[in-house]
Coordinates of N, CA and C in Angstrom, one line a residue:
M200 N -44.9 41.7 -17.2 CA -45.0 40.1 -17.5 C -44.4 40.0 -18.5
L201 N -44.1 41.1 -19.6 CA -43.4 40.7 -20.8 C -42.0 40.7 -20.6
R202 N -41.5 41.7 -19.9 CA -40.4 41.8 -19.5 C -39.7 40.8 -18.7
F203 N -40.6 40.4 -17.8 CA -40.0 39.0 -17.1 C -39.8 37.6 -17.7
L204 N -41.0 37.5 -19.0 CA -40.7 36.3 -20.0 C -39.6 36.7 -20.4
A205 N -39.0 37.7 -21.1 CA -37.8 38.2 -21.8 C -36.6 37.7 -21.3
H206 N -36.6 38.2 -19.9 CA -35.5 38.0 -19.1 C -35.2 36.5 -18.7
T207 N -36.3 35.8 -18.6 CA -36.2 34.2 -18.5 C -35.9 33.6 -19.5
V208 N -36.3 33.8 -21.1 CA -35.8 33.4 -22.3 C -34.2 33.5 -22.3
I209 N -34.0 34.9 -22.2 CA -32.4 35.3 -22.4 C -31.7 34.5 -21.1
S210 N -32.2 34.4 -20.0 CA -31.6 33.7 -18.9 C -31.1 32.1 -19.2
L211 N -32.3 31.5 -19.9 CA -32.2 30.2 -20.4 C -31.1 29.9 -21.3
I212 N -31.2 30.9 -22.3 CA -30.4 30.6 -23.4 C -29.0 30.8 -23.3
A213 N -28.9 32.1 -22.4 CA -27.6 32.3 -21.8 C -26.8 31.1 -20.9
D214 N -27.5 30.6 -19.9 CA -27.0 29.3 -19.4 C -26.8 28.4 -20.2
A215 N -27.4 28.1 -21.3 CA -27.5 26.7 -22.3 C -26.1 26.8 -22.6
V216 N -25.9 28.4 -23.2 CA -24.7 28.5 -24.1 C -23.4 28.6 -23.1
A217 N -23.6 28.9 -21.9 CA -22.6 29.0 -20.6 C -22.1 27.5 -20.3
L218 N -23.0 26.9 -20.3 CA -22.7 25.1 -20.0 C -22.2 24.5 -21.2
I219 N -22.5 24.9 -22.5 CA -21.9 24.1 -23.8 C -20.5 24.5 -23.6
V220 N -20.4 25.9 -23.5 CA -19.2 26.2 -23.7 C -18.2 25.8 -22.6
A221 N -18.8 25.8 -21.5 CA -17.8 25.2 -20.6 C -17.2 23.7 -20.8
A222 N -18.3 22.9 -21.1 CA -18.1 21.4 -21.5 C -17.1 21.3 -22.6
L223 N -17.3 22.1 -23.5 CA -16.4 22.2 -24.5 C -14.9 22.7 -24.3
I224 N -14.6 23.3 -23.4 CA -13.4 23.7 -22.9 C -12.7 22.8 -21.9
L225 N -13.7 22.1 -21.0 CA -13.0 21.1 -19.9 C -13.2 19.8 -20.3
D226 N -12.1 18.9 -20.0 CA -12.3 17.6 -20.3 C -13.0 16.8 -19.5
D227 N -13.1 17.4 -18.0 CA -13.8 16.7 -16.8 C -15.1 17.2 -17.2
M228 N -15.9 17.9 -17.7 CA -17.2 18.3 -17.8 C -17.8 17.7 -19.1
G229 N -18.9 17.2 -19.0 CA -19.8 17.0 -20.1 C -21.3 17.0 -20.0
L230 N -22.1 17.0 -21.0 CA -23.4 17.3 -20.8 C -23.8 16.0 -21.6
N231 N -24.9 15.5 -21.2 CA -25.7 14.4 -21.7 C -27.0 15.3 -22.4
G232 N -26.7 14.4 -23.8 CA -28.0 15.0 -24.8 C -29.5 15.0 -24.4
V233 N -29.6 13.9 -23.7 CA -30.9 13.6 -23.3 C -31.5 14.2 -21.9
G234 N -30.4 14.4 -21.0 CA -30.7 15.1 -19.8 C -30.3 16.6 -19.8
F235 N -29.8 17.3 -20.9 CA -29.2 18.6 -21.2 C -30.6 19.5 -20.7
V236 N -31.7 19.3 -21.3 CA -32.7 20.3 -21.2 C -33.2 20.3 -19.5
I237 N -33.2 19.2 -19.1 CA -33.7 19.1 -17.6 C -32.3 19.9 -16.9
A238 N -31.2 19.6 -17.2 CA -30.0 20.0 -16.7 C -30.2 21.8 -16.8
I239 N -30.4 22.4 -17.7 CA -30.4 23.7 -18.1 C -31.7 24.2 -17.3
A240 N -32.9 23.5 -17.0 CA -33.8 23.8 -16.6 C -33.5 24.1 -14.8
I241 N -32.9 23.0 -14.3 CA -32.6 23.0 -12.9 C -31.5 24.1 -12.7
F242 N -30.6 24.1 -13.5 CA -29.3 25.2 -13.5 C -30.0 26.7 -13.6
A243 N -30.8 26.9 -14.3 CA -31.3 28.4 -14.4 C -32.3 28.5 -13.1
G244 N -33.1 27.7 -13.0 CA -34.3 27.9 -11.6 C -33.3 27.9 -10.4
C245 N -32.4 27.2 -10.4 CA -31.5 27.3 -9.2 C -31.0 28.7 -9.0
E246 N -30.4 28.9 -10.1 CA -29.5 30.2 -10.1 C -30.5 31.5 -9.7
M247 N -31.7 31.3 -10.7 CA -32.5 32.4 -10.3 C -33.0 32.7 -8.8
L248 N -33.1 31.2 -8.1 CA -33.4 31.4 -6.8 C -32.3 31.8 -5.6
I249 N -31.3 31.1 -6.1 CA -30.0 31.3 -5.2 C -29.4 32.5 -5.2
T250 N -29.4 33.2 -6.2 CA -28.3 34.3 -6.6 C -29.0 35.5 -5.4
P251 N -30.5 35.9 -5.3 CA -30.8 36.8 -4.4 C -30.5 36.6 -2.9
L252 N -30.4 35.1 -2.8 CA -30.2 34.7 -1.4 C -29.1 34.9 -1.0
V253 N -28.0 34.5 -1.8 CA -26.5 34.7 -1.7 C -26.3 36.3 -1.5
R254 N -26.7 37.1 -2.6 CA -26.8 38.4 -2.3 C -27.2 39.0 -1.0
Q255 N -28.1 38.3 -0.2 CA -28.8 39.2 0.8 C -27.8 38.6 2.0
V256 N -27.4 37.3 1.9 CA -26.8 36.9 3.0 C -25.2 37.6 2.8
A257 N -24.8 38.2 1.8 CA -23.6 38.8 1.9 C -23.7 40.4 2.2
I258 N -24.9 40.8 1.9 CA -25.1 42.0 2.5 C -25.2 42.3 3.9
T259 N -26.1 41.5 4.4 CA -26.1 41.4 6.1 C -24.8 40.8 6.8
R260 N -24.2 40.0 6.1 CA -23.0 39.0 7.0 C -21.8 39.4 6.7
A261 N -21.5 39.5 5.3 CA -19.9 39.9 4.8 C -20.0 40.6 3.6
P262 N -20.4 42.1 3.8 CA -20.6 43.1 2.5 C -19.1 42.9 1.6
V263 N -18.0 42.6 2.2 CA -16.9 42.6 1.3 C -17.0 41.7 0.4
L264 N -17.8 40.6 0.7 CA -17.9 39.6 -0.6 C -18.9 39.6 -1.7
L265 N -19.6 40.9 -1.4 CA -20.8 41.0 -2.4 C -20.3 41.0 -3.8
G266 N -19.5 41.6 -4.2 CA -19.1 41.3 -5.4 C -18.8 39.8 -6.0
S267 N -18.6 38.8 -5.3 CA -18.8 37.4 -5.9 C -19.7 36.6 -5.4
T268 N -20.9 37.2 -5.4 CA -21.8 36.6 -5.0 C -22.4 35.7 -6.1
A269 N -22.3 36.3 -7.4 CA -22.7 35.7 -9.0 C -21.6 34.3 -8.9
L270 N -20.6 34.5 -8.8 CA -19.6 33.3 -8.7 C -20.2 32.2 -7.7
V271 N -20.6 32.4 -6.6 CA -21.0 31.6 -5.3 C -22.1 31.1 -5.8
A272 N -23.1 31.9 -6.3 CA -24.6 31.4 -6.9 C -24.3 30.3 -8.0
T273 N -23.5 30.7 -9.1 CA -23.0 29.9 -10.0 C -22.5 28.4 -9.5
L274 N -21.6 28.7 -8.7 CA -21.1 27.4 -8.0 C -22.1 26.3 -7.4
I275 N -22.9 27.1 -6.6 CA -24.2 26.1 -6.1 C -24.8 25.9 -6.9
S276 N -25.4 26.4 -7.9 CA -26.2 26.2 -8.9 C -25.3 24.8 -9.8
L277 N -24.3 24.7 -9.9 CA -23.6 23.6 -10.8 C -23.7 22.3 -9.7
I278 N -23.2 22.6 -8.5 CA -23.5 21.4 -7.6 C -24.7 20.8 -7.6
V279 N -25.9 21.7 -7.1 CA -27.1 21.4 -7.4 C -27.7 20.7 -8.7
T280 N -27.2 21.1 -9.7 CA -27.6 20.4 -11.0 C -27.0 19.2 -11.1
K281 N -25.8 19.0 -10.8 CA -25.2 17.9 -11.0 C -25.6 16.8 -10.1
I282 N -26.0 17.3 -8.6 CA -26.8 16.0 -8.0 C -28.4 15.9 -8.4
L283 N -28.7 16.9 -9.0 CA -30.3 16.4 -9.4 C -30.5 15.9 -10.5
S284 N -29.4 16.0 -11.6 CA -29.7 15.6 -13.4 C -28.6 15.0 -13.5
S285 N -28.9 13.8 -14.5 CA -27.9 13.2 -15.1 C -27.4 13.8 -16.2
G286 N -28.0 15.0 -16.5 CA -27.3 15.8 -17.9 C -26.2 16.6 -17.7
L287 N -25.9 16.7 -16.6 CA -24.4 17.2 -16.3 C -23.7 16.6 -15.6
Q288 N -22.4 16.1 -16.2 CA -21.3 15.7 -15.3 C -20.1 16.2 -15.3
I289 N -19.7 16.5 -14.0 CA -18.4 17.0 -13.8 C -17.6 15.9 -12.7
S290 N -16.4 15.5 -13.3 CA -16.0 14.3 -12.6 C -14.3 14.8 -12.3
G291 N -13.8 16.0 -12.5 CA -12.6 16.4 -11.9 C -12.6 16.7 -10.6
G292 N -11.4 17.4 -10.2 CA -11.2 18.0 -8.9 C -11.6 19.2 -8.9
I293 N -11.0 19.9 -7.6 CA -11.7 21.2 -7.4 C -11.1 22.2 -8.3
A294 N -10.3 21.8 -9.1 CA -9.8 22.9 -10.4 C -11.0 22.9 -11.4
T295 N -11.3 21.7 -11.3 CA -12.4 21.5 -12.7 C -13.6 22.3 -12.2
W296 N -14.0 22.4 -11.0 CA -15.3 22.7 -10.3 C -14.9 24.4 -10.3
V297 N -13.7 24.8 -10.2 CA -13.6 26.3 -9.9 C -13.6 27.0 -11.4
L298 N -12.7 26.3 -12.4 CA -12.8 26.5 -14.1 C -14.1 26.4 -14.3
A299 N -15.1 25.4 -14.1 CA -16.4 25.6 -14.6 C -17.1 26.4 -14.0
T300 N -16.8 26.7 -13.1 CA -17.9 27.8 -12.4 C -17.4 29.4 -13.0
V301 N -16.1 29.8 -13.2 CA -15.8 30.9 -13.6 C -16.2 30.9 -15.1
I302 N -16.1 29.7 -15.9 CA -16.5 29.8 -17.4 C -17.8 29.9 -17.5
V303 N -18.9 29.4 -16.7 CA -20.0 29.3 -16.9 C -20.5 30.9 -16.5
W304 N -20.0 31.2 -15.3 CA -20.3 32.7 -15.1 C -20.0 33.9 -16.1
A305 N -19.0 33.6 -16.6 CA -18.3 34.7 -17.7 C -19.1 34.6 -18.7
V306 N -19.4 33.5 -19.5 CA -20.0 33.1 -20.5 C -21.3 33.5 -20.5
S307 N -22.2 33.2 -19.2 CA -23.3 33.5 -19.0 C -23.5 35.0 -19.1
L308 N -23.0 35.7 -18.1 CA -22.6 37.2 -18.1 C -22.5 38.0 -19.6
A309 N -21.7 37.2 -20.5 CA -21.5 38.1 -21.6 C -22.9 38.1 -22.2
T310 N -23.2 36.5 -22.7 CA -24.4 36.4 -23.3 C -25.8 37.0 -22.7
K311 N -25.6 37.3 -21.6 CA -26.8 38.1 -21.1 C -26.7 39.6 -21.6
L312 N -25.4 40.2 -21.5 CA -25.6 41.4 -22.1 C -25.6 41.5 -23.7
L313 N -24.9 40.6 -24.2 CA -25.1 41.0 -26.0 C -26.5 40.5 -26.5
L314 N -27.3 39.3 -26.1 CA -28.2 38.7 -26.5 C -29.5 39.5 -26.7
P315 N -29.6 40.1 -25.8 CA -30.9 41.2 -26.0 C -30.9 42.2 -27.1
V316 N -29.4 42.8 -27.3 CA -29.3 43.7 -28.4 C -29.3 43.0 -29.7
F317 N -29.2 41.8 -29.9 CA -29.5 40.8 -31.0 C -30.8 40.6 -31.3
M318 N -31.6 40.1 -30.2 CA -33.1 39.6 -29.9 C -33.7 40.6 -30.2
F319 N -33.7 41.8 -29.4 CA -34.6 42.9 -29.5 C -34.0 44.1 -30.4
K320 N -33.3 43.6 -31.4 CA -32.8 44.7 -32.3 C -34.0 45.7 -32.8
K321 N -35.0 44.9 -33.3 CA -35.9 45.9 -34.1 C -36.7 46.8 -32.8
V322 N -37.1 46.3 -31.7 CA -37.8 46.9 -30.6 C -36.9 48.1 -30.4
L323 N -35.5 47.9 -30.2 CA -34.7 48.9 -29.8 C -34.5 50.1 -30.8
A324 N -34.6 49.4 -32.1 CA -34.4 50.7 -33.0 C -35.8 51.6 -33.1
Q325 N -37.3 51.0 -32.8 CA -38.2 51.7 -33.1 C -38.0 52.6 -31.5
R326 N -37.9 52.2 -30.5 CA -37.9 53.0 -29.3 C -37.0 54.2 -29.5
A327 N -36.0 54.0 -30.3 CA -35.0 55.1 -30.4 C -35.5 56.2 -31.6
A328 N -36.1 55.6 -32.7 CA -37.0 56.2 -33.6 C -38.2 57.0 -32.9
N329 N -38.8 56.4 -32.0 CA -40.0 57.1 -31.5 C -39.4 58.3 -30.1
S330 N -38.1 58.4 -29.9 CA -37.8 59.4 -29.0 C -37.3 60.8 -29.7

């Protein structure tokens, strides 16, 4: 249970950072301060539900596309979040959607890899000392 909670917190923080970075980089993407928290919750929840589904479809239907499932899940999550929340605005064309997907995916991945090292530094140090 503790591991699931830690994973959820890290995912929420990583998704928030990724959306903020994408909004700062892309002119046609914006975040509304009031709806931002709701947008993060929708995006993170959608991504947690969509990623395994897209991965399973890729495994059974198109194994060649298995490597791109995270990008597809990120795009679907962005679309759902834009539809359900006023906290995320993407007004550009296809190029904006593609760039937003790649930026959010890359920043989220990097944050999910680096954040545990900083957040759980003491725990990791204690485990290393006990080993």
